[in-house]
PDB file of C-alpha atoms (C1' of nucleotides) in Angstrom:
ATOM      1  CA  MET A   1       0.000   0.000   0.000  1.00 37.00           C
ATOM      2  CA  LYS A   2       1.650   3.118   1.187  1.00 34.00           C
ATOM      3  CA  SER A   3       5.028   2.119   2.374  1.00 36.00           C
ATOM      4  CA  LYS A   4       7.310  -0.786   1.932  1.00 36.00           C
ATOM      5  CA  GLY A   5       9.437  -0.771   4.994  1.00 37.00           C
ATOM      6  CA  LYS A   6      13.163  -0.507   5.199  1.00 38.00           C
ATOM      7  CA  ALA A   7      14.312  -3.785   3.768  1.00 35.00           C
ATOM      8  CA  VAL A   8      12.506  -3.444   0.510  1.00 33.00           C
ATOM      9  CA  LYS A   9      13.391   0.116   0.248  1.00 34.00           C
ATOM     10  CA  PRO A  10      16.953   1.123  -0.297  1.00 34.00           C
ATOM     11  CA  SER A  11      15.615   4.224  -1.791  1.00 34.00           C
ATOM     12  CA  ARG A  12      12.052   3.861  -2.155  1.00 35.00           C
ATOM     13  CA  SER A  13      10.510   5.080  -5.307  1.00 36.00           C
ATOM     14  CA  PRO A  14       8.396   8.132  -4.969  1.00 35.00           C
ATOM     15  CA  TRP A  15       4.692   7.926  -4.824  1.00 37.00           C
ATOM     16  CA  SER A  16       4.364   9.175  -8.321  1.00 37.00           C
ATOM     17  CA  GLU A  17       6.502   6.342  -9.540  1.00 37.00           C
ATOM     18  CA  ALA A  18       4.390   3.734  -7.927  1.00 34.00           C
ATOM     19  CA  ASN A  19       1.398   5.498  -9.350  1.00 37.00           C
ATOM     20  CA  PRO A  20       2.640   6.701 -12.678  1.00 35.00           C
ATOM     21  CA  ASP A  21      -0.476   8.607 -13.395  1.00 37.00           C
ATOM     22  CA  PRO A  22      -1.879  10.063 -10.234  1.00 34.00           C
ATOM     23  CA  GLU A  23      -4.209  12.189 -12.207  1.00 35.00           C
ATOM     24  CA  ALA A  24      -5.822   9.208 -13.791  1.00 33.00           C
ATOM     25  CA  GLU A  25      -7.032   7.672 -10.609  1.00 34.00           C
ATOM     26  CA  GLU A  26      -7.769   9.046  -7.230  1.00 36.00           C
ATOM     27  CA  PRO A  27      -4.712   9.305  -5.034  1.00 35.00           C
ATOM     28  CA  ASP A  28      -4.378   6.780  -2.311  1.00 37.00           C
ATOM     29  CA  THR A  29      -5.550   9.268   0.210  1.00 36.00           C
ATOM     30  CA  GLU A  30      -9.046   8.777  -0.893  1.00 34.00           C
ATOM     31  CA  ALA A  31      -8.728   5.138  -1.679  1.00 33.00           C
ATOM     32  CA  GLU A  32      -7.546   4.148   1.736  1.00 35.00           C
ATOM     33  CA  GLU A  33      -9.836   6.346   3.744  1.00 35.00           C
ATOM     34  CA  PRO A  34     -13.314   5.533   2.759  1.00 32.00           C
ATOM     35  CA  ASP A  35     -14.614   6.800   6.036  1.00 35.00           C
ATOM     36  CA  PRO A  36     -12.461   9.563   7.454  1.00 33.00           C
ATOM     37  CA  GLU A  37     -15.018  10.562  10.019  1.00 34.00           C
ATOM     38  CA  ALA A  38     -15.189   7.179  11.611  1.00 33.00           C
ATOM     39  CA  GLU A  39     -11.486   6.752  12.185  1.00 33.00           C
ATOM     40  CA  GLU A  40     -10.681  10.258  13.195  1.00 34.00           C
ATOM     41  CA  PRO A  41      -9.223   9.991  16.651  1.00 33.00           C
ATOM     42  CA  ASP A  42     -10.092  12.329  19.407  1.00 33.00           C
ATOM     43  CA  THR A  43      -7.538  15.074  19.684  1.00 31.00           C
ATOM     44  CA  CYS A  44      -7.604  14.965  23.416  1.00 31.00           C
ATOM     45  CA  SER A  45      -6.297  11.440  23.577  1.00 33.00           C
ATOM     46  CA  GLU A  46      -3.348  12.014  21.335  1.00 32.00           C
ATOM     47  CA  GLN A  47      -0.931  13.185  23.926  1.00 32.00           C
ATOM     48  CA  GLU A  48      -1.779  10.288  26.131  1.00 33.00           C
ATOM     49  CA  GLU A  49      -1.016   7.811  23.418  1.00 32.00           C
ATOM     50  CA  GLU A  50       2.204   9.271  22.221  1.00 32.00           C
ATOM     51  CA  ARG A  51       4.137   9.778  25.391  1.00 32.00           C
ATOM     52  CA  ASP A  52       6.660   7.148  24.529  1.00 33.00           C
ATOM     53  CA  SER A  53       7.685   8.597  21.260  1.00 33.00           C
ATOM     54  CA  GLU A  54      10.973  10.380  21.156  1.00 34.00           C
ATOM     55  CA  ALA A  55       9.353  13.553  20.029  1.00 32.00           C
ATOM     56  CA  SER A  56       7.064  13.548  22.970  1.00 31.00           C
ATOM     57  CA  VAL A  57       9.558  13.155  25.735  1.00 32.00           C
ATOM     58  CA  PRO A  58       8.482  15.311  28.598  1.00 31.00           C
ATOM     59  CA  ILE A  59      11.211  17.782  29.309  1.00 28.00           C
ATOM     60  CA  GLY A  60      10.837  20.417  31.927  1.00 28.00           C
ATOM     61  CA  GLY A  61       7.279  19.509  32.614  1.00 27.00           C
ATOM     62  CA  SER A  62       5.700  20.208  29.277  1.00 28.00           C
ATOM     63  CA  TRP A  63       5.269  18.012  26.277  1.00 29.00           C
ATOM     64  CA  ARG A  64       7.614  18.963  23.496  1.00 28.00           C
ATOM     65  CA  GLY A  65       7.822  22.419  24.859  1.00 27.00           C
ATOM     66  CA  SER A  66      11.530  22.557  25.351  1.00 30.00           C
ATOM     67  CA  LEU A  67      12.242  20.791  22.131  1.00 30.00           C
ATOM     68  CA  ARG A  68      10.757  23.702  20.351  1.00 31.00           C
ATOM     69  CA  SER A  69      11.674  26.666  22.369  1.00 33.00           C
ATOM     70  CA  GLY A  70      12.005  28.906  19.374  1.00 33.00           C
ATOM     71  CA  PRO A  71       9.418  30.698  17.383  1.00 33.00           C
ATOM     72  CA  ARG A  72       7.657  27.431  16.825  1.00 34.00           C
ATOM     73  CA  ALA A  73       6.636  27.315  20.431  1.00 36.00           C
ATOM     74  CA  ARG A  74       4.274  30.129  19.762  1.00 34.00           C
ATOM     75  CA  ARG A  75       2.364  27.952  17.412  1.00 34.00           C
ATOM     76  CA  GLU A  76       0.878  25.803  20.104  1.00 35.00           C
ATOM     77  CA  SER A  77      -0.329  28.594  22.253  1.00 34.00           C
ATOM     78  CA  ALA A  78      -1.604  30.539  19.315  1.00 33.00           C
ATOM     79  CA  SER A  79      -3.735  27.665  18.151  1.00 34.00           C
ATOM     80  CA  GLY A  80      -5.332  27.072  21.481  1.00 32.00           C
ATOM     81  CA  GLY A  81      -3.016  24.338  22.678  1.00 34.00           C
ATOM     82  CA  GLY A  82      -1.864  21.475  20.534  1.00 36.00           C
ATOM     83  CA  ARG A  83      -2.470  20.805  16.927  1.00 39.00           C
ATOM     84  CA  ARG A  84      -5.753  19.512  15.817  1.00 40.00           C
ATOM     85  CA  ARG A  85      -5.641  16.287  13.956  1.00 41.00           C
ATOM     86  CA  ARG A  86      -6.111  16.536  10.261  1.00 39.00           C
ATOM     87  CA  GLN A  87      -9.272  15.626   8.525  1.00 40.00           C
ATOM     88  CA  ARG A  88      -8.135  13.249   5.924  1.00 39.00           C
ATOM     89  CA  GLY A  89      -9.699  12.584   2.634  1.00 39.00           C
ATOM     90  CA  GLY A  90      -8.329  15.617   0.816  1.00 37.00           C
ATOM     91  CA  GLY A  91     -10.708  18.190  -0.452  1.00 35.00           C
ATOM     92  CA  GLY A  92      -9.731  20.594   2.268  1.00 36.00           C
ATOM     93  CA  GLY A  93      -8.496  23.631   0.439  1.00 38.00           C
ATOM     94  CA  GLY A  94     -10.356  25.975  -1.739  1.00 43.00           C
ATOM     95  CA  GLY A  95      -8.997  24.854  -5.133  1.00 51.00           C
ATOM     96  CA  GLY A  96     -10.197  21.889  -7.112  1.00 72.00           C
ATOM     97  CA  ALA A  97      -9.388  18.378  -6.086  1.00 75.00           C
ATOM     98  CA  LYS A  98      -7.025  17.973  -8.986  1.00 76.00           C
ATOM     99  CA  GLU A  99      -5.025  21.057  -8.078  1.00 78.00           C
ATOM    100  CA  HIS A 100      -5.005  19.968  -4.481  1.00 79.00           C
ATOM    101  CA  ASN A 101      -3.623  16.588  -5.480  1.00 81.00           C
ATOM    102  CA  VAL A 102      -0.868  18.168  -7.529  1.00 82.00           C
ATOM    103  CA  ARG A 103       0.149  20.383  -4.658  1.00 83.00           C
ATOM    104  CA  ARG A 104       0.029  17.420  -2.330  1.00 83.00           C
ATOM    105  CA  LEU A 105       2.332  15.405  -4.551  1.00 86.00           C
ATOM    106  CA  GLU A 106       4.796  18.263  -4.746  1.00 85.00           C
ATOM    107  CA  SER A 107       4.618  18.688  -1.042  1.00 85.00           C
ATOM    108  CA  ASN A 108       5.169  14.972  -0.499  1.00 86.00           C
ATOM    109  CA  GLU A 109       8.237  15.085  -2.680  1.00 85.00           C
ATOM    110  CA  ARG A 110       9.682  17.996  -0.754  1.00 86.00           C
ATOM    111  CA  GLU A 111       8.989  16.279   2.504  1.00 89.00           C
ATOM    112  CA  ARG A 112      10.703  13.145   1.235  1.00 86.00           C
ATOM    113  CA  GLN A 113      13.749  15.132   0.241  1.00 84.00           C
ATOM    114  CA  ARG A 114      13.767  16.831   3.585  1.00 86.00           C
ATOM    115  CA  MET A 115      13.665  13.519   5.392  1.00 88.00           C
ATOM    116  CA  HIS A 116      16.421  12.154   3.172  1.00 85.00           C
ATOM    117  CA  LYS A 117      18.589  15.095   4.121  1.00 85.00           C
ATOM    118  CA  LEU A 118      17.798  14.483   7.739  1.00 88.00           C
ATOM    119  CA  ASN A 119      18.747  10.837   7.371  1.00 86.00           C
ATOM    120  CA  ASN A 120      21.992  11.801   5.671  1.00 84.00           C
ATOM    121  CA  ALA A 121      22.751  13.995   8.623  1.00 86.00           C
ATOM    122  CA  PHE A 122      22.039  11.090  10.926  1.00 89.00           C
ATOM    123  CA  GLN A 123      24.377   8.926   8.900  1.00 85.00           C
ATOM    124  CA  GLY A 124      27.083  11.547   9.143  1.00 86.00           C
ATOM    125  CA  LEU A 125      26.591  11.671  12.872  1.00 89.00           C
ATOM    126  CA  ARG A 126      26.774   7.885  13.107  1.00 88.00           C
ATOM    127  CA  GLU A 127      30.103   7.928  11.370  1.00 84.00           C
ATOM    128  CA  SER A 128      31.401  10.699  13.590  1.00 87.00           C
ATOM    129  CA  ILE A 129      30.855   9.093  16.939  1.00 85.00           C
ATOM    130  CA  PRO A 130      32.910   6.182  18.144  1.00 81.00           C
ATOM    131  CA  HIS A 131      30.960   3.084  18.940  1.00 72.00           C
ATOM    132  CA  ILE A 132      31.301  -0.632  18.816  1.00 68.00           C
ATOM    133  CA  LYS A 133      30.879  -1.593  15.240  1.00 69.00           C
ATOM    134  CA  THR A 134      28.258  -4.201  14.663  1.00 70.00           C
ATOM    135  CA  GLU A 135      26.401  -5.377  11.652  1.00 69.00           C
ATOM    136  CA  LYS A 136      23.387  -3.557  12.831  1.00 79.00           C
ATOM    137  CA  LYS A 137      23.532   0.170  12.394  1.00 84.00           C
ATOM    138  CA  LEU A 138      22.714   2.493  15.216  1.00 87.00           C
ATOM    139  CA  SER A 139      19.128   3.544  15.413  1.00 86.00           C
ATOM    140  CA  LYS A 140      18.319   7.222  15.409  1.00 88.00           C
ATOM    141  CA  ILE A 141      17.630   7.352  19.085  1.00 88.00           C
ATOM    142  CA  GLU A 142      20.837   5.456  19.813  1.00 87.00           C
ATOM    143  CA  THR A 143      22.773   7.806  17.598  1.00 89.00           C
ATOM    144  CA  LEU A 144      21.441  10.861  19.348  1.00 89.00           C
ATOM    145  CA  THR A 145      22.035   9.408  22.776  1.00 87.00           C
ATOM    146  CA  LEU A 146      25.576   8.352  21.955  1.00 87.00           C
ATOM    147  CA  ALA A 147      26.326  11.714  20.408  1.00 89.00           C
ATOM    148  CA  LYS A 148      25.066  13.482  23.479  1.00 87.00           C
ATOM    149  CA  ASN A 149      27.204  11.345  25.780  1.00 88.00           C
ATOM    150  CA  TYR A 150      30.156  11.741  23.484  1.00 90.00           C
ATOM    151  CA  ILE A 151      29.917  15.504  23.551  1.00 90.00           C
ATOM    152  CA  LYS A 152      29.583  15.478  27.300  1.00 88.00           C
ATOM    153  CA  SER A 153      32.626  13.304  27.680  1.00 90.00           C
ATOM    154  CA  LEU A 154      34.726  15.338  25.299  1.00 90.00           C
ATOM    155  CA  THR A 155      33.702  18.466  27.140  1.00 90.00           C
ATOM    156  CA  THR A 156      34.822  16.893  30.361  1.00 90.00           C
ATOM    157  CA  ILE A 157      38.167  15.968  28.856  1.00 90.00           C
ATOM    158  CA  ILE A 158      38.707  19.402  27.434  1.00 90.00           C
ATOM    159  CA  LEU A 159      37.797  21.117  30.644  1.00 88.00           C
ATOM    160  CA  GLY A 160      40.164  18.818  32.468  1.00 88.00           C
ATOM    161  CA  MET A 161      42.983  19.567  30.084  1.00 86.00           C
ATOM    162  CA  SER A 162      42.429  23.275  30.337  1.00 81.00           C
ATOM    163  CA  GLY A 163      42.357  23.163  34.106  1.00 76.00           C
ATOM    164  CA  ALA A 164      38.850  24.517  34.297  1.00 66.00           C
ATOM    165  CA  HIS A 165      36.474  23.311  36.939  1.00 58.00           C
ATOM    166  CA  LEU A 166      33.855  20.800  36.111  1.00 54.00           C
ATOM    167  CA  PRO A 167      30.289  21.950  36.522  1.00 56.00           C
ATOM    168  CA  ASP A 168      29.445  19.759  39.446  1.00 54.00           C
ATOM    169  CA  GLY A 169      32.766  18.193  40.319  1.00 49.00           C
ATOM    170  CA  GLU A 170      31.759  14.930  38.781  1.00 52.00           C
ATOM    171  CA  ALA A 171      34.283  12.254  39.426  1.00 58.00           C
ATOM    172  CA  GLN A 172      32.086   9.824  37.600  1.00 59.00           C
ATOM    173  CA  ALA A 173      32.130  11.997  34.515  1.00 56.00           C
ATOM    174  CA  GLN A 174      35.909  12.084  34.723  1.00 60.00           C
ATOM    175  CA  ALA A 175      36.071   8.328  34.842  1.00 63.00           C
ATOM    176  CA  ASN A 176      33.669   8.042  31.955  1.00 58.00           C
ATOM    177  CA  ALA A 177      35.695  10.516  30.010  1.00 58.00           C
ATOM    178  CA  ALA A 178      38.872   8.558  30.552  1.00 64.00           C
ATOM    179  CA  LYS A 179      37.151   5.400  29.456  1.00 62.00           C
ATOM    180  CA  LEU A 180      35.763   7.109  26.430  1.00 59.00           C
ATOM    181  CA  LEU A 181      39.127   8.492  25.503  1.00 62.00           C
ATOM    182  CA  GLN A 182      40.615   5.016  25.613  1.00 66.00           C
ATOM    183  CA  CYS A 183      37.785   3.721  23.517  1.00 59.00           C
ATOM    184  CA  TYR A 184      38.170   6.523  21.067  1.00 58.00           C
ATOM    185  CA  GLN A 185      41.878   5.989  20.793  1.00 57.00           C
ATOM    186  CA  ARG A 186      41.345   2.321  20.087  1.00 60.00           C
ATOM    187  CA  HIS A 187      38.769   3.227  17.511  1.00 55.00           C
ATOM    188  CA  LEU A 188      41.073   5.640  15.825  1.00 51.00           C
ATOM    189  CA  GLU A 189      43.997   3.304  15.965  1.00 52.00           C
ATOM    190  CA  GLU A 190      41.994   0.835  14.028  1.00 52.00           C
ATOM    191  CA  GLU A 191      41.491   3.438  11.388  1.00 47.00           C
ATOM    192  CA  GLY A 192      44.971   4.857  11.421  1.00 42.00           C
ATOM    193  CA  GLU A 193      47.217   7.216  13.286  1.00 38.00           C
ATOM    194  CA  GLU A 194      46.170  10.248  11.414  1.00 43.00           C
ATOM    195  CA  GLY A 195      42.789  10.541  12.988  1.00 44.00           C
ATOM    196  CA  LEU A 196      44.146  10.153  16.462  1.00 41.00           C
ATOM    197  CA  THR A 197      46.796  12.780  15.923  1.00 40.00           C
ATOM    198  CA  GLN A 198      44.212  15.117  14.566  1.00 45.00           C
ATOM    199  CA  PHE A 199      42.014  14.527  17.551  1.00 45.00           C
ATOM    200  CA  LEU A 200      44.813  15.195  19.998  1.00 40.00           C
ATOM    201  CA  ASN A 201      45.863  18.298  18.139  1.00 41.00           C
ATOM    202  CA  HIS A 202      42.358  19.587  18.248  1.00 43.00           C
ATOM    203  CA  THR A 203      41.980  19.058  21.949  1.00 40.00           C
ATOM    204  CA  HIS A 204      45.388  20.539  22.559  1.00 39.00           C
ATOM    205  CA  SER A 205      44.718  23.670  20.584  1.00 40.00           C
ATOM    206  CA  PHE A 206      41.357  23.962  22.213  1.00 38.00           C
ATOM    207  CA  SER A 207      42.865  23.829  25.660  1.00 36.00           C
ATOM    208  CA  GLN A 208      45.437  26.413  24.669  1.00 37.00           C
ATOM    209  CA  GLY A 209      42.740  28.712  23.533  1.00 35.00           C
ATOM    210  CA  SER A 210      40.575  28.476  26.592  1.00 34.00           C
TER     211      SER A 210
ATOM    212  C1'  DT B   1       3.093 -12.469  17.682  1.00 66.11           C
ATOM    213  C1'  DA B   2       4.378  -8.184  19.898  1.00 66.11           C
ATOM    214  C1'  DG B   3       7.273  -4.510  19.872  1.00 66.11           C
ATOM    215  C1'  DG B   4      10.854  -1.631  17.785  1.00 66.11           C
ATOM    216  C1'  DC B   5      12.249   0.955  14.016  1.00 66.11           C
ATOM    217  C1'  DC B   6      11.530   3.057   9.876  1.00 66.11           C
ATOM    218  C1'  DA B   7       9.639   5.566   5.502  1.00 66.11           C
ATOM    219  C1'  DT B   8       6.025   7.910   3.827  1.00 66.11           C
ATOM    220  C1'  DC B   9       1.788  10.574   3.655  1.00 66.11           C
ATOM    221  C1'  DT B  10      -0.717  14.213   5.477  1.00 66.11           C
ATOM    222  C1'  DG B  11      -2.603  18.495   7.566  1.00 66.11           C
ATOM    223  C1'  DG B  12      -1.534  22.272  10.678  1.00 66.11           C
ATOM    224  C1'  DT B  13       1.324  26.094  11.672  1.00 66.11           C
ATOM    225  C1'  DC B  14       4.872  29.419  10.960  1.00 66.11           C
ATOM    226  C1'  DC B  15       8.061  32.021   8.115  1.00 66.11           C
ATOM    227  C1'  DT B  16       9.676  34.457   4.042  1.00 66.11           C
TER     228       DT B  16
ATOM    229  C1'  DA C   1       1.098  32.181  -1.527  1.00 66.11           C
ATOM    230  C1'  DG C   2       4.320  28.786  -1.167  1.00 66.11           C
ATOM    231  C1'  DG C   3       7.823  26.407   1.282  1.00 66.11           C
ATOM    232  C1'  DA C   4       9.723  24.587   5.627  1.00 66.11           C
ATOM    233  C1'  DC C   5       8.985  22.380   9.684  1.00 66.11           C
ATOM    234  C1'  DC C   6       6.527  19.447  12.677  1.00 66.11           C
ATOM    235  C1'  DA C   7       4.006  15.633  14.541  1.00 66.11           C
ATOM    236  C1'  DG C   8       0.255  12.153  14.044  1.00 66.11           C
ATOM    237  C1'  DA C   9      -1.186   8.168  11.338  1.00 66.11           C
ATOM    238  C1'  DT C  10      -0.258   4.168   8.796  1.00 66.11           C
ATOM    239  C1'  DG C  11       1.784   0.093   7.348  1.00 66.11           C
ATOM    240  C1'  DG C  12       5.963  -2.821   6.285  1.00 66.11           C
ATOM    241  C1'  DC C  13      10.106  -5.312   7.846  1.00 66.11           C
ATOM    242  C1'  DC C  14      12.805  -7.423  11.406  1.00 66.11           C
ATOM    243  C1'  DT C  15      13.892  -9.622  15.720  1.00 66.11           C
ATOM    244  C1'  DA C  16      13.197 -11.723  20.225  1.00 66.11           C
TER     245       DA C  16
END
DNA sequence: TAGGCCATCTGGTCCT
DNA sequence: AGGACCAGATGGCCTA
């Protein structure tokens, strides 16, 4: 139907490819939602359902609030608290259904590209952080978590090298940092001396500068 | 089979 | 007005 899952999809063909002539038949939006009213979930229950998702992690007491502290945060309050769920089945806008479908397809394509860029960034991040190499690639959440810990540890190392005080005098963080450094050195040694030298030079110059 | 992870579609909201 | 961003919904694949 809509998606094929990761195994089938090294780079999944766009919707328009799977449906070479979207104009000829109704887009799948309509085909798969014969009764949009019936399945439309109650908006109020959404937050309850989604608490486990990474985007919904409660930080600082409010859902998603601190993840979007910028201008976007205004959105929620402006719209009376939380987004209303869409009413599927197209039609929506003022223009004809055909024009709406065309815009939708273009929008889908842009969104796909955007997500591909995001995934490329994730891949870059995966390759930048040291971790035990396994056949299975790091998931997104693992990547973010590792990156966060990695940054913390590097910060600890750098602060230590520069003689600055650690935020909370964390001996544990120091120990973790030392462990991480060893791990990182091993990692780099596997890949050659150059990377390690570069790393040490960076940290050295950083500590000189601070 | 359930749960995790993912890609994609979609509509709402904000920004330019 | 159109694009970017976001998050919910959906469904497929994989693994324990």
